PDB file of C-alpha atoms in Angstrom:
ATOM      1  CA  MET A   1       5.899 -35.859 -34.572  1.00 76.00           C
ATOM      2  CA  ASN A   2       6.624 -34.778 -31.000  1.00 87.00           C
ATOM      3  CA  GLU A   3       9.177 -36.067 -28.494  1.00 88.00           C
ATOM      4  CA  LEU A   4       8.830 -36.852 -24.798  1.00 88.00           C
ATOM      5  CA  LEU A   5      11.639 -37.709 -22.348  1.00 88.00           C
ATOM      6  CA  ILE A   6      10.722 -39.475 -19.100  1.00 85.00           C
ATOM      7  CA  ARG A   7      13.259 -40.266 -16.391  1.00 82.00           C
ATOM      8  CA  ILE A   8      12.726 -43.555 -14.559  1.00 80.00           C
ATOM      9  CA  GLU A   9      13.108 -42.713 -10.859  1.00 71.00           C
ATOM     10  CA  SER A  10      14.823 -45.886  -9.700  1.00 68.00           C
ATOM     11  CA  ASP A  11      18.306 -46.784  -8.505  1.00 64.00           C
ATOM     12  CA  ASN A  12      18.077 -49.801 -10.795  1.00 68.00           C
ATOM     13  CA  PRO A  13      15.991 -49.187 -13.959  1.00 78.00           C
ATOM     14  CA  VAL A  14      16.355 -52.886 -14.848  1.00 78.00           C
ATOM     15  CA  GLU A  15      13.858 -53.659 -12.055  1.00 79.00           C
ATOM     16  CA  PHE A  16      11.401 -51.273 -13.707  1.00 83.00           C
ATOM     17  CA  TYR A  17      12.004 -52.537 -17.271  1.00 85.00           C
ATOM     18  CA  GLY A  18      11.860 -56.170 -16.170  1.00 85.00           C
ATOM     19  CA  ILE A  19      14.101 -59.123 -17.038  1.00 85.00           C
ATOM     20  CA  ASN A  20      14.935 -58.995 -20.740  1.00 87.00           C
ATOM     21  CA  ASP A  21      12.796 -55.807 -20.894  1.00 87.00           C
ATOM     22  CA  ARG A  22       9.633 -57.855 -20.352  1.00 89.00           C
ATOM     23  CA  HIS A  23       7.851 -55.008 -18.548  1.00 91.00           C
ATOM     24  CA  LEU A  24       8.874 -52.535 -21.242  1.00 89.00           C
ATOM     25  CA  TYR A  25       7.495 -54.872 -23.921  1.00 91.00           C
ATOM     26  CA  LEU A  26       4.099 -54.921 -22.180  1.00 91.00           C
ATOM     27  CA  ILE A  27       4.092 -51.130 -21.928  1.00 90.00           C
ATOM     28  CA  LYS A  28       4.913 -50.768 -25.630  1.00 91.00           C
ATOM     29  CA  LYS A  29       2.111 -53.181 -26.517  1.00 90.00           C
ATOM     30  CA  HIS A  30      -0.447 -50.739 -25.095  1.00 90.00           C
ATOM     31  CA  PHE A  31       0.918 -47.830 -27.153  1.00 90.00           C
ATOM     32  CA  PRO A  32       1.564 -49.242 -30.648  1.00 90.00           C
ATOM     33  CA  LYS A  33       1.403 -45.764 -32.244  1.00 90.00           C
ATOM     34  CA  LEU A  34       4.385 -44.539 -30.228  1.00 91.00           C
ATOM     35  CA  LYS A  35       8.067 -45.218 -30.754  1.00 92.00           C
ATOM     36  CA  ILE A  36       9.508 -45.958 -27.304  1.00 91.00           C
ATOM     37  CA  VAL A  37      13.250 -46.304 -26.734  1.00 90.00           C
ATOM     38  CA  ALA A  38      14.899 -46.960 -23.347  1.00 88.00           C
ATOM     39  CA  ARG A  39      18.301 -45.369 -22.809  1.00 85.00           C
ATOM     40  CA  GLY A  40      19.572 -46.095 -19.320  1.00 83.00           C
ATOM     41  CA  ASP A  41      17.212 -44.423 -16.865  1.00 81.00           C
ATOM     42  CA  THR A  42      15.433 -42.391 -19.577  1.00 86.00           C
ATOM     43  CA  LEU A  43      12.573 -43.269 -21.915  1.00 89.00           C
ATOM     44  CA  LYS A  44      12.559 -41.423 -25.238  1.00 90.00           C
ATOM     45  CA  VAL A  45       9.081 -41.458 -26.747  1.00 90.00           C
ATOM     46  CA  LEU A  46       8.051 -40.187 -30.196  1.00 90.00           C
ATOM     47  CA  GLY A  47       4.487 -39.723 -31.458  1.00 89.00           C
ATOM     48  CA  GLU A  48       1.408 -37.521 -31.591  1.00 90.00           C
ATOM     49  CA  GLN A  49       0.902 -35.200 -28.631  1.00 90.00           C
ATOM     50  CA  GLU A  50      -2.400 -36.721 -27.518  1.00 89.00           C
ATOM     51  CA  GLU A  51      -0.814 -40.171 -27.305  1.00 89.00           C
ATOM     52  CA  LEU A  52       2.242 -38.758 -25.539  1.00 88.00           C
ATOM     53  CA  ASP A  53       0.072 -37.070 -22.902  1.00 88.00           C
ATOM     54  CA  LEU A  54      -1.779 -40.309 -22.157  1.00 90.00           C
ATOM     55  CA  PHE A  55       1.475 -42.289 -22.099  1.00 87.00           C
ATOM     56  CA  GLU A  56       3.052 -39.842 -19.645  1.00 88.00           C
ATOM     57  CA  LYS A  57       0.041 -40.101 -17.340  1.00 87.00           C
ATOM     58  CA  ARG A  58       0.150 -43.910 -17.348  1.00 87.00           C
ATOM     59  CA  ILE A  59       3.920 -44.075 -16.799  1.00 86.00           C
ATOM     60  CA  GLN A  60       3.628 -41.661 -13.875  1.00 82.00           C
ATOM     61  CA  ALA A  61       0.999 -43.946 -12.323  1.00 83.00           C
ATOM     62  CA  LEU A  62       3.251 -46.949 -12.926  1.00 84.00           C
ATOM     63  CA  GLN A  63       6.241 -45.189 -11.332  1.00 80.00           C
ATOM     64  CA  HIS A  64       4.117 -44.200  -8.340  1.00 76.00           C
ATOM     65  CA  TYR A  65       3.058 -47.817  -7.823  1.00 78.00           C
ATOM     66  CA  PHE A  66       6.662 -48.991  -8.224  1.00 79.00           C
ATOM     67  CA  ALA A  67       7.954 -46.425  -5.700  1.00 71.00           C
ATOM     68  CA  THR A  68       5.240 -47.372  -3.190  1.00 67.00           C
ATOM     69  CA  ASN A  69       5.467 -51.151  -3.522  1.00 69.00           C
ATOM     70  CA  GLY A  70       9.046 -51.731  -4.634  1.00 68.00           C
ATOM     71  CA  ARG A  71       8.142 -54.136  -7.417  1.00 74.00           C
ATOM     72  CA  LEU A  72       6.060 -54.562 -10.572  1.00 79.00           C
ATOM     73  CA  SER A  73       4.181 -57.550 -11.949  1.00 81.00           C
ATOM     74  CA  GLU A  74       2.721 -58.139 -15.388  1.00 84.00           C
ATOM     75  CA  ASP A  75      -0.813 -57.973 -13.940  1.00 83.00           C
ATOM     76  CA  VAL A  76      -0.098 -54.590 -12.352  1.00 84.00           C
ATOM     77  CA  ILE A  77       1.312 -53.224 -15.608  1.00 86.00           C
ATOM     78  CA  GLU A  78      -1.782 -54.391 -17.490  1.00 86.00           C
ATOM     79  CA  GLU A  79      -4.092 -52.765 -14.927  1.00 84.00           C
ATOM     80  CA  ILE A  80      -2.282 -49.426 -14.953  1.00 86.00           C
ATOM     81  CA  MET A  81      -1.841 -49.316 -18.712  1.00 86.00           C
ATOM     82  CA  ASN A  82      -5.613 -49.890 -18.937  1.00 83.00           C
ATOM     83  CA  GLY A  83      -6.197 -46.874 -16.699  1.00 78.00           C
ATOM     84  CA  ASN A  84      -6.808 -48.594 -13.348  1.00 68.00           C
ATOM     85  CA  GLY A  85      -3.889 -47.094 -11.418  1.00 61.00           C
ATOM     86  CA  GLU A  86      -6.062 -45.354  -8.822  1.00 58.00           C
ATOM     87  CA  LYS A  87      -7.826 -48.586  -7.924  1.00 56.00           C
ATOM     88  CA  LEU A  88      -4.511 -50.385  -7.443  1.00 56.00           C
ATOM     89  CA  THR A  89      -3.140 -47.627  -5.214  1.00 53.00           C
ATOM     90  CA  ALA A  90      -6.289 -47.675  -3.101  1.00 48.00           C
ATOM     91  CA  ASN A  91      -6.014 -51.446  -2.653  1.00 47.00           C
ATOM     92  CA  SER A  92      -2.279 -51.574  -1.935  1.00 50.00           C
ATOM     93  CA  PRO A  93      -1.222 -52.734   1.551  1.00 45.00           C
ATOM     94  CA  ASP A  94      -0.444 -50.265   4.313  1.00 49.00           C
ATOM     95  CA  GLN A  95       3.106 -49.060   3.812  1.00 57.00           C
ATOM     96  CA  LYS A  96       3.445 -46.755   6.829  1.00 64.00           C
ATOM     97  CA  ASP A  97       6.200 -48.862   8.428  1.00 73.00           C
ATOM     98  CA  VAL A  98       8.221 -49.273   5.213  1.00 81.00           C
ATOM     99  CA  ILE A  99      11.546 -47.452   5.409  1.00 86.00           C
ATOM    100  CA  VAL A 100      12.970 -48.373   2.019  1.00 82.00           C
ATOM    101  CA  PHE A 101      12.544 -50.939  -0.748  1.00 76.00           C
ATOM    102  CA  GLY A 102      15.704 -52.957  -1.240  1.00 75.00           C
ATOM    103  CA  ASN A 103      17.018 -55.386  -3.822  1.00 74.00           C
ATOM    104  CA  ASN A 104      15.265 -58.525  -5.032  1.00 67.00           C
ATOM    105  CA  GLY A 105      11.933 -57.518  -3.541  1.00 64.00           C
ATOM    106  CA  ILE A 106      13.296 -56.879  -0.032  1.00 73.00           C
ATOM    107  CA  VAL A 107      10.994 -54.578   1.932  1.00 76.00           C
ATOM    108  CA  VAL A 108      12.801 -52.979   4.873  1.00 83.00           C
ATOM    109  CA  LYS A 109      10.322 -52.068   7.600  1.00 84.00           C
ATOM    110  CA  ALA A 110      10.398 -50.871  11.159  1.00 87.00           C
ATOM    111  CA  ARG A 111       9.414 -54.227  12.645  1.00 85.00           C
ATOM    112  CA  THR A 112       9.159 -53.420  16.358  1.00 89.00           C
ATOM    113  CA  ALA A 113       7.837 -50.614  18.523  1.00 90.00           C
ATOM    114  CA  ASN A 114      11.290 -49.274  19.353  1.00 92.00           C
ATOM    115  CA  GLN A 115      12.479 -49.475  15.755  1.00 92.00           C
ATOM    116  CA  ARG A 116       9.469 -47.313  14.878  1.00 92.00           C
ATOM    117  CA  LYS A 117      10.507 -44.912  17.648  1.00 94.00           C
ATOM    118  CA  MET A 118      13.947 -44.673  15.988  1.00 94.00           C
ATOM    119  CA  VAL A 119      12.387 -43.756  12.654  1.00 94.00           C
ATOM    120  CA  GLU A 120      10.006 -41.216  14.182  1.00 94.00           C
ATOM    121  CA  SER A 121      12.692 -39.666  16.374  1.00 95.00           C
ATOM    122  CA  ALA A 122      14.979 -39.074  13.401  1.00 94.00           C
ATOM    123  CA  LYS A 123      12.279 -36.955  11.773  1.00 93.00           C
ATOM    124  CA  THR A 124      12.505 -34.321  14.509  1.00 94.00           C
ATOM    125  CA  ASN A 125      15.977 -34.844  16.014  1.00 96.00           C
ATOM    126  CA  ASP A 126      19.323 -34.458  14.259  1.00 95.00           C
ATOM    127  CA  VAL A 127      21.144 -36.776  16.672  1.00 96.00           C
ATOM    128  CA  VAL A 128      19.568 -40.082  17.733  1.00 97.00           C
ATOM    129  CA  PHE A 129      21.178 -42.661  20.003  1.00 97.00           C
ATOM    130  CA  ALA A 130      19.800 -46.199  19.590  1.00 96.00           C
ATOM    131  CA  ILE A 131      21.016 -48.322  22.492  1.00 95.00           C
ATOM    132  CA  GLY A 132      20.170 -51.986  22.945  1.00 91.00           C
ATOM    133  CA  PRO A 133      21.358 -55.592  22.782  1.00 88.00           C
ATOM    134  CA  ALA A 134      22.437 -57.608  19.752  1.00 84.00           C
ATOM    135  CA  GLY A 135      19.814 -58.598  17.235  1.00 85.00           C
ATOM    136  CA  THR A 136      17.436 -55.671  17.795  1.00 89.00           C
ATOM    137  CA  GLY A 137      17.951 -54.241  14.302  1.00 89.00           C
ATOM    138  CA  LYS A 138      19.645 -51.017  15.429  1.00 92.00           C
ATOM    139  CA  THR A 139      22.238 -50.930  12.663  1.00 92.00           C
ATOM    140  CA  TYR A 140      19.965 -52.264   9.916  1.00 93.00           C
ATOM    141  CA  THR A 141      17.229 -49.751  10.713  1.00 94.00           C
ATOM    142  CA  ALA A 142      19.738 -46.894  10.848  1.00 95.00           C
ATOM    143  CA  VAL A 143      21.264 -47.862   7.479  1.00 94.00           C
ATOM    144  CA  ALA A 144      17.789 -48.116   5.936  1.00 93.00           C
ATOM    145  CA  MET A 145      16.982 -44.601   7.162  1.00 94.00           C
ATOM    146  CA  ALA A 146      20.230 -43.327   5.640  1.00 95.00           C
ATOM    147  CA  VAL A 147      19.552 -45.025   2.289  1.00 92.00           C
ATOM    148  CA  ARG A 148      16.033 -43.576   2.214  1.00 89.00           C
ATOM    149  CA  ALA A 149      17.387 -40.078   2.884  1.00 91.00           C
ATOM    150  CA  LEU A 150      19.899 -40.489   0.047  1.00 90.00           C
ATOM    151  CA  LYS A 151      17.265 -41.787  -2.383  1.00 85.00           C
ATOM    152  CA  ASN A 152      14.959 -38.882  -1.464  1.00 83.00           C
ATOM    153  CA  LYS A 153      17.848 -36.440  -2.039  1.00 86.00           C
ATOM    154  CA  GLU A 154      17.590 -35.210   1.564  1.00 92.00           C
ATOM    155  CA  VAL A 155      21.364 -35.707   1.887  1.00 94.00           C
ATOM    156  CA  LYS A 156      24.247 -35.883  -0.575  1.00 94.00           C
ATOM    157  CA  LYS A 157      26.121 -38.751   1.016  1.00 95.00           C
ATOM    158  CA  ILE A 158      26.113 -41.516   3.632  1.00 95.00           C
ATOM    159  CA  VAL A 159      29.009 -41.904   6.051  1.00 94.00           C
ATOM    160  CA  LEU A 160      29.162 -45.106   8.122  1.00 91.00           C
ATOM    161  CA  CYS A 161      31.854 -45.748  10.697  1.00 91.00           C
ATOM    162  CA  ARG A 162      32.821 -48.133  13.482  1.00 87.00           C
ATOM    163  CA  PRO A 163      35.582 -48.213  16.067  1.00 85.00           C
ATOM    164  CA  ALA A 164      38.038 -50.930  14.978  1.00 72.00           C
ATOM    165  CA  VAL A 165      38.981 -51.662  18.562  1.00 61.00           C
ATOM    166  CA  GLU A 166      39.420 -55.403  18.115  1.00 54.00           C
ATOM    167  CA  ALA A 167      42.307 -54.677  15.742  1.00 41.00           C
ATOM    168  CA  GLY A 168      44.396 -52.737  18.248  1.00 44.00           C
ATOM    169  CA  GLU A 169      48.107 -53.442  17.984  1.00 38.00           C
ATOM    170  CA  SER A 170      47.433 -56.632  16.029  1.00 46.00           C
ATOM    171  CA  LEU A 171      46.168 -54.684  13.012  1.00 49.00           C
ATOM    172  CA  GLY A 172      49.624 -54.674  11.463  1.00 52.00           C
ATOM    173  CA  PHE A 173      49.789 -58.457  11.532  1.00 51.00           C
ATOM    174  CA  LEU A 174      46.677 -58.844   9.380  1.00 52.00           C
ATOM    175  CA  PRO A 175      47.313 -59.481   5.660  1.00 56.00           C
ATOM    176  CA  GLY A 176      46.618 -56.925   2.933  1.00 59.00           C
ATOM    177  CA  ASP A 177      46.491 -53.149   2.657  1.00 59.00           C
ATOM    178  CA  LEU A 178      44.683 -50.890   5.139  1.00 59.00           C
ATOM    179  CA  LYS A 179      41.266 -51.369   3.472  1.00 63.00           C
ATOM    180  CA  GLU A 180      41.650 -55.153   3.505  1.00 66.00           C
ATOM    181  CA  LYS A 181      42.721 -55.077   7.165  1.00 62.00           C
ATOM    182  CA  LEU A 182      39.695 -53.010   8.193  1.00 67.00           C
ATOM    183  CA  ASP A 183      36.955 -54.500   5.989  1.00 70.00           C
ATOM    184  CA  PRO A 184      36.166 -57.378   8.408  1.00 73.00           C
ATOM    185  CA  TYR A 185      35.221 -54.827  11.096  1.00 71.00           C
ATOM    186  CA  LEU A 186      33.005 -52.930   8.674  1.00 76.00           C
ATOM    187  CA  GLN A 187      31.373 -55.955   7.004  1.00 81.00           C
ATOM    188  CA  PRO A 188      27.994 -55.668   8.815  1.00 82.00           C
ATOM    189  CA  LEU A 189      27.592 -52.198   7.304  1.00 84.00           C
ATOM    190  CA  TYR A 190      28.419 -53.507   3.826  1.00 86.00           C
ATOM    191  CA  ASP A 191      25.908 -56.346   4.294  1.00 88.00           C
ATOM    192  CA  ALA A 192      23.091 -53.932   5.148  1.00 89.00           C
ATOM    193  CA  LEU A 193      23.911 -51.611   2.251  1.00 90.00           C
ATOM    194  CA  TYR A 194      24.019 -54.424  -0.308  1.00 89.00           C
ATOM    195  CA  ASP A 195      20.498 -55.435   0.758  1.00 87.00           C
ATOM    196  CA  MET A 196      19.244 -51.970  -0.142  1.00 87.00           C
ATOM    197  CA  ILE A 197      21.379 -50.642  -3.010  1.00 86.00           C
ATOM    198  CA  PRO A 198      22.006 -52.536  -6.296  1.00 82.00           C
ATOM    199  CA  PRO A 199      25.619 -53.832  -6.444  1.00 83.00           C
ATOM    200  CA  GLU A 200      26.611 -51.838  -9.527  1.00 81.00           C
ATOM    201  CA  LYS A 201      25.147 -48.675  -7.981  1.00 83.00           C
ATOM    202  CA  MET A 202      26.955 -49.405  -4.726  1.00 87.00           C
ATOM    203  CA  VAL A 203      30.299 -49.662  -6.522  1.00 88.00           C
ATOM    204  CA  SER A 204      29.653 -46.292  -8.161  1.00 88.00           C
ATOM    205  CA  PHE A 205      28.608 -44.723  -4.847  1.00 91.00           C
ATOM    206  CA  ILE A 206      31.797 -45.921  -3.123  1.00 89.00           C
ATOM    207  CA  GLU A 207      34.034 -44.816  -6.011  1.00 90.00           C
ATOM    208  CA  ASN A 208      32.443 -41.351  -5.985  1.00 92.00           C
ATOM    209  CA  ARG A 209      32.440 -41.161  -2.151  1.00 92.00           C
ATOM    210  CA  ILE A 210      28.663 -40.859  -2.036  1.00 93.00           C
ATOM    211  CA  VAL A 211      28.872 -43.767   0.390  1.00 93.00           C
ATOM    212  CA  GLU A 212      31.841 -43.797   2.761  1.00 90.00           C
ATOM    213  CA  ILE A 213      32.620 -46.599   5.193  1.00 85.00           C
ATOM    214  CA  ALA A 214      35.532 -45.918   7.511  1.00 83.00           C
ATOM    215  CA  PRO A 215      36.910 -46.509  11.013  1.00 84.00           C
ATOM    216  CA  LEU A 216      36.036 -43.937  13.664  1.00 87.00           C
ATOM    217  CA  ALA A 217      39.640 -42.712  13.852  1.00 84.00           C
ATOM    218  CA  PHE A 218      39.359 -41.476  10.254  1.00 85.00           C
ATOM    219  CA  MET A 219      36.675 -38.947  11.278  1.00 88.00           C
ATOM    220  CA  ARG A 220      39.067 -36.718  13.237  1.00 87.00           C
ATOM    221  CA  GLY A 221      39.447 -33.248  11.701  1.00 89.00           C
ATOM    222  CA  ARG A 222      36.491 -33.584   9.321  1.00 91.00           C
ATOM    223  CA  THR A 223      33.254 -31.609   9.065  1.00 91.00           C
ATOM    224  CA  LEU A 224      30.404 -33.819   7.849  1.00 92.00           C
ATOM    225  CA  ASP A 225      27.668 -31.798   6.158  1.00 93.00           C
ATOM    226  CA  HIS A 226      24.711 -32.695   3.901  1.00 94.00           C
ATOM    227  CA  ALA A 227      25.296 -36.243   5.121  1.00 95.00           C
ATOM    228  CA  TYR A 228      23.579 -39.063   6.988  1.00 96.00           C
ATOM    229  CA  VAL A 229      26.220 -40.292   9.406  1.00 96.00           C
ATOM    230  CA  ILE A 230      26.038 -43.495  11.449  1.00 95.00           C
ATOM    231  CA  LEU A 231      28.414 -44.520  14.233  1.00 95.00           C
ATOM    232  CA  ASP A 232      27.897 -48.234  14.819  1.00 93.00           C
ATOM    233  CA  GLU A 233      29.190 -50.243  17.823  1.00 92.00           C
ATOM    234  CA  ALA A 234      29.498 -46.958  19.725  1.00 93.00           C
ATOM    235  CA  GLN A 235      30.037 -48.827  23.005  1.00 93.00           C
ATOM    236  CA  ASN A 236      33.611 -49.324  21.766  1.00 91.00           C
ATOM    237  CA  ALA A 237      34.235 -45.579  21.517  1.00 92.00           C
ATOM    238  CA  THR A 238      35.822 -43.803  24.459  1.00 91.00           C
ATOM    239  CA  GLU A 239      34.268 -40.613  25.839  1.00 93.00           C
ATOM    240  CA  GLY A 240      36.845 -38.567  23.956  1.00 92.00           C
ATOM    241  CA  GLN A 241      36.180 -40.406  20.687  1.00 92.00           C
ATOM    242  CA  LEU A 242      32.421 -40.005  21.074  1.00 94.00           C
ATOM    243  CA  LYS A 243      32.827 -36.280  21.701  1.00 94.00           C
ATOM    244  CA  MET A 244      35.130 -36.054  18.672  1.00 94.00           C
ATOM    245  CA  PHE A 245      32.550 -37.819  16.509  1.00 94.00           C
ATOM    246  CA  LEU A 246      29.611 -35.661  17.603  1.00 94.00           C
ATOM    247  CA  THR A 247      31.575 -32.470  16.981  1.00 94.00           C
ATOM    248  CA  ARG A 248      32.133 -33.469  13.333  1.00 93.00           C
ATOM    249  CA  MET A 249      28.498 -32.524  12.651  1.00 94.00           C
ATOM    250  CA  GLY A 250      27.861 -29.992   9.895  1.00 92.00           C
ATOM    251  CA  ALA A 251      24.848 -27.684   9.707  1.00 88.00           C
ATOM    252  CA  SER A 252      22.791 -30.020   7.468  1.00 91.00           C
ATOM    253  CA  ALA A 253      23.606 -33.469   8.808  1.00 95.00           C
ATOM    254  CA  LYS A 254      21.851 -36.308  10.605  1.00 96.00           C
ATOM    255  CA  PHE A 255      23.757 -38.449  13.110  1.00 97.00           C
ATOM    256  CA  ILE A 256      22.650 -41.882  14.350  1.00 97.00           C
ATOM    257  CA  ILE A 257      24.689 -43.584  17.069  1.00 96.00           C
ATOM    258  CA  THR A 258      24.038 -47.265  17.777  1.00 95.00           C
ATOM    259  CA  GLY A 259      25.537 -49.446  20.481  1.00 93.00           C
ATOM    260  CA  ASP A 260      25.171 -52.196  23.054  1.00 92.00           C
ATOM    261  CA  ILE A 261      26.528 -51.310  26.496  1.00 91.00           C
ATOM    262  CA  THR A 262      26.565 -54.998  27.500  1.00 87.00           C
ATOM    263  CA  GLN A 263      29.241 -55.833  24.888  1.00 87.00           C
ATOM    264  CA  ILE A 264      32.108 -53.404  25.453  1.00 87.00           C
ATOM    265  CA  ASP A 265      35.433 -54.621  24.006  1.00 84.00           C
ATOM    266  CA  LEU A 266      37.622 -51.741  25.164  1.00 85.00           C
ATOM    267  CA  PRO A 267      40.546 -52.338  27.534  1.00 83.00           C
ATOM    268  CA  ARG A 268      39.689 -51.687  31.190  1.00 83.00           C
ATOM    269  CA  ASN A 269      41.802 -48.533  31.298  1.00 85.00           C
ATOM    270  CA  HIS A 270      39.796 -47.060  28.386  1.00 86.00           C
ATOM    271  CA  PRO A 271      36.163 -46.775  29.597  1.00 90.00           C
ATOM    272  CA  SER A 272      33.375 -46.555  27.046  1.00 92.00           C
ATOM    273  CA  GLY A 273      31.802 -43.161  26.429  1.00 91.00           C
ATOM    274  CA  LEU A 274      28.374 -44.579  25.618  1.00 94.00           C
ATOM    275  CA  PRO A 275      27.010 -45.406  29.114  1.00 92.00           C
ATOM    276  CA  ASN A 276      27.435 -41.792  30.296  1.00 92.00           C
ATOM    277  CA  ALA A 277      26.325 -40.157  27.043  1.00 93.00           C
ATOM    278  CA  GLU A 278      22.665 -39.898  28.030  1.00 91.00           C
ATOM    279  CA  TYR A 279      23.520 -38.302  31.385  1.00 92.00           C
ATOM    280  CA  ILE A 280      25.790 -35.743  29.691  1.00 94.00           C
ATOM    281  CA  LEU A 281      23.597 -34.937  26.660  1.00 95.00           C
ATOM    282  CA  LYS A 282      20.012 -35.595  27.807  1.00 88.00           C
ATOM    283  CA  ASN A 283      19.060 -31.912  28.198  1.00 91.00           C
ATOM    284  CA  ILE A 284      20.196 -30.843  24.722  1.00 95.00           C
ATOM    285  CA  LYS A 285      17.289 -30.195  22.360  1.00 95.00           C
ATOM    286  CA  GLY A 286      17.647 -32.116  19.100  1.00 95.00           C
ATOM    287  CA  ILE A 287      19.352 -35.120  20.712  1.00 96.00           C
ATOM    288  CA  ASP A 288      17.206 -38.145  21.555  1.00 96.00           C
ATOM    289  CA  PHE A 289      17.847 -41.553  23.115  1.00 96.00           C
ATOM    290  CA  ILE A 290      15.927 -44.674  22.074  1.00 95.00           C
ATOM    291  CA  HIS A 291      16.400 -47.810  24.181  1.00 94.00           C
ATOM    292  CA  LEU A 292      15.761 -51.192  22.571  1.00 91.00           C
ATOM    293  CA  ASP A 293      15.418 -54.424  24.537  1.00 86.00           C
ATOM    294  CA  GLY A 294      14.779 -58.136  24.208  1.00 79.00           C
ATOM    295  CA  SER A 295      11.286 -57.551  22.816  1.00 79.00           C
ATOM    296  CA  ASP A 296      12.905 -55.929  19.747  1.00 79.00           C
ATOM    297  CA  VAL A 297      15.096 -58.908  18.830  1.00 77.00           C
ATOM    298  CA  VAL A 298      14.413 -59.855  15.204  1.00 70.00           C
ATOM    299  CA  ARG A 299      16.996 -62.639  14.833  1.00 67.00           C
ATOM    300  CA  HIS A 300      16.467 -66.285  15.777  1.00 66.00           C
ATOM    301  CA  ARG A 301      14.172 -66.710  18.814  1.00 66.00           C
ATOM    302  CA  LEU A 302      17.121 -68.136  20.795  1.00 75.00           C
ATOM    303  CA  VAL A 303      18.934 -64.787  20.603  1.00 69.00           C
ATOM    304  CA  ARG A 304      16.315 -63.285  22.908  1.00 68.00           C
ATOM    305  CA  ASN A 305      16.726 -66.182  25.317  1.00 75.00           C
ATOM    306  CA  VAL A 306      20.511 -65.781  25.306  1.00 76.00           C
ATOM    307  CA  ILE A 307      20.215 -62.049  26.074  1.00 69.00           C
ATOM    308  CA  GLU A 308      17.801 -62.701  28.939  1.00 72.00           C
ATOM    309  CA  ALA A 309      19.992 -65.469  30.394  1.00 80.00           C
ATOM    310  CA  TYR A 310      23.091 -63.268  30.424  1.00 77.00           C
ATOM    311  CA  ALA A 311      21.117 -60.360  31.931  1.00 71.00           C
ATOM    312  CA  ILE A 312      19.959 -62.631  34.792  1.00 78.00           C
ATOM    313  CA  HIS A 313      23.495 -63.944  35.316  1.00 76.00           C
ATOM    314  CA  THR A 314      24.927 -60.414  35.436  1.00 71.00           C
ATOM    315  CA  GLU A 315      22.294 -59.335  37.931  1.00 72.00           C
ATOM    316  CA  ASN A 316      22.920 -62.353  40.180  1.00 77.00           C
ATOM    317  CA  THR A 317      26.678 -61.839  40.228  1.00 75.00           C
ATOM    318  CA  LYS A 318      26.623 -58.164  41.187  1.00 64.00           C
TER     319      LYS A 318
END
């Protein structure tokens, strides 16, 4: 009797095995001559070599479908276990805009033209600025790109940071320790991550510093390498802070900077570094600027109307 070990390539093997191992039961039903035992993210299979070879082929097809579509159904398992994997792959919907498959069947896609430009730009540029109004999916798209890079083992860690400018001198009056004081400013980043990484995996990633979420001030003095690094709300970084952040870049890192120059919260005597960044950096190869606008808003339809109304008011009061 021979043995075969197959690793399930998923952040959450439970999604592959199914609730109460329902998917695994269906798989076993098609290979009654094999002894199949699931141990975490590994299948241990015992049996004759000919059966093992066929089983490995079918599981590979099943994993390919799962990686492409982000979910499995009982019908799909039956088709692939019966040898129809190629037909299913050929008939699957176009996935070219999918960035990553998240939790509970969430499919994170580039949903607008400028979001697609962000994704394409990051393939050829190591620093990408995504500048645009609220609701255009800048942060969510950037986090999805970082999660994809981590899942594909293109980087070893994700580092997400924001300027905590709203805290200012009042930070000390907030209850709790430093993490509890700062978490409200970092919550949008947590929200995006928890859409895309299973909660138990996320806890492990944070404990092992595979995912770091920190205020911009904590970046000083560091070199960030083999990492996907996102600076969110960059309009609230001064020119000096933005320069400091960009010079943290290690040899094998990707940096995404997102911001909205219409919502600067800095004091008047501390001008934002984001509006001038394109003028200063535009001629450097490997740095790109993507501008999003009202047509990219993916929140409630009224958000676009609000943005347009404020833009008109600003223009009329100049």
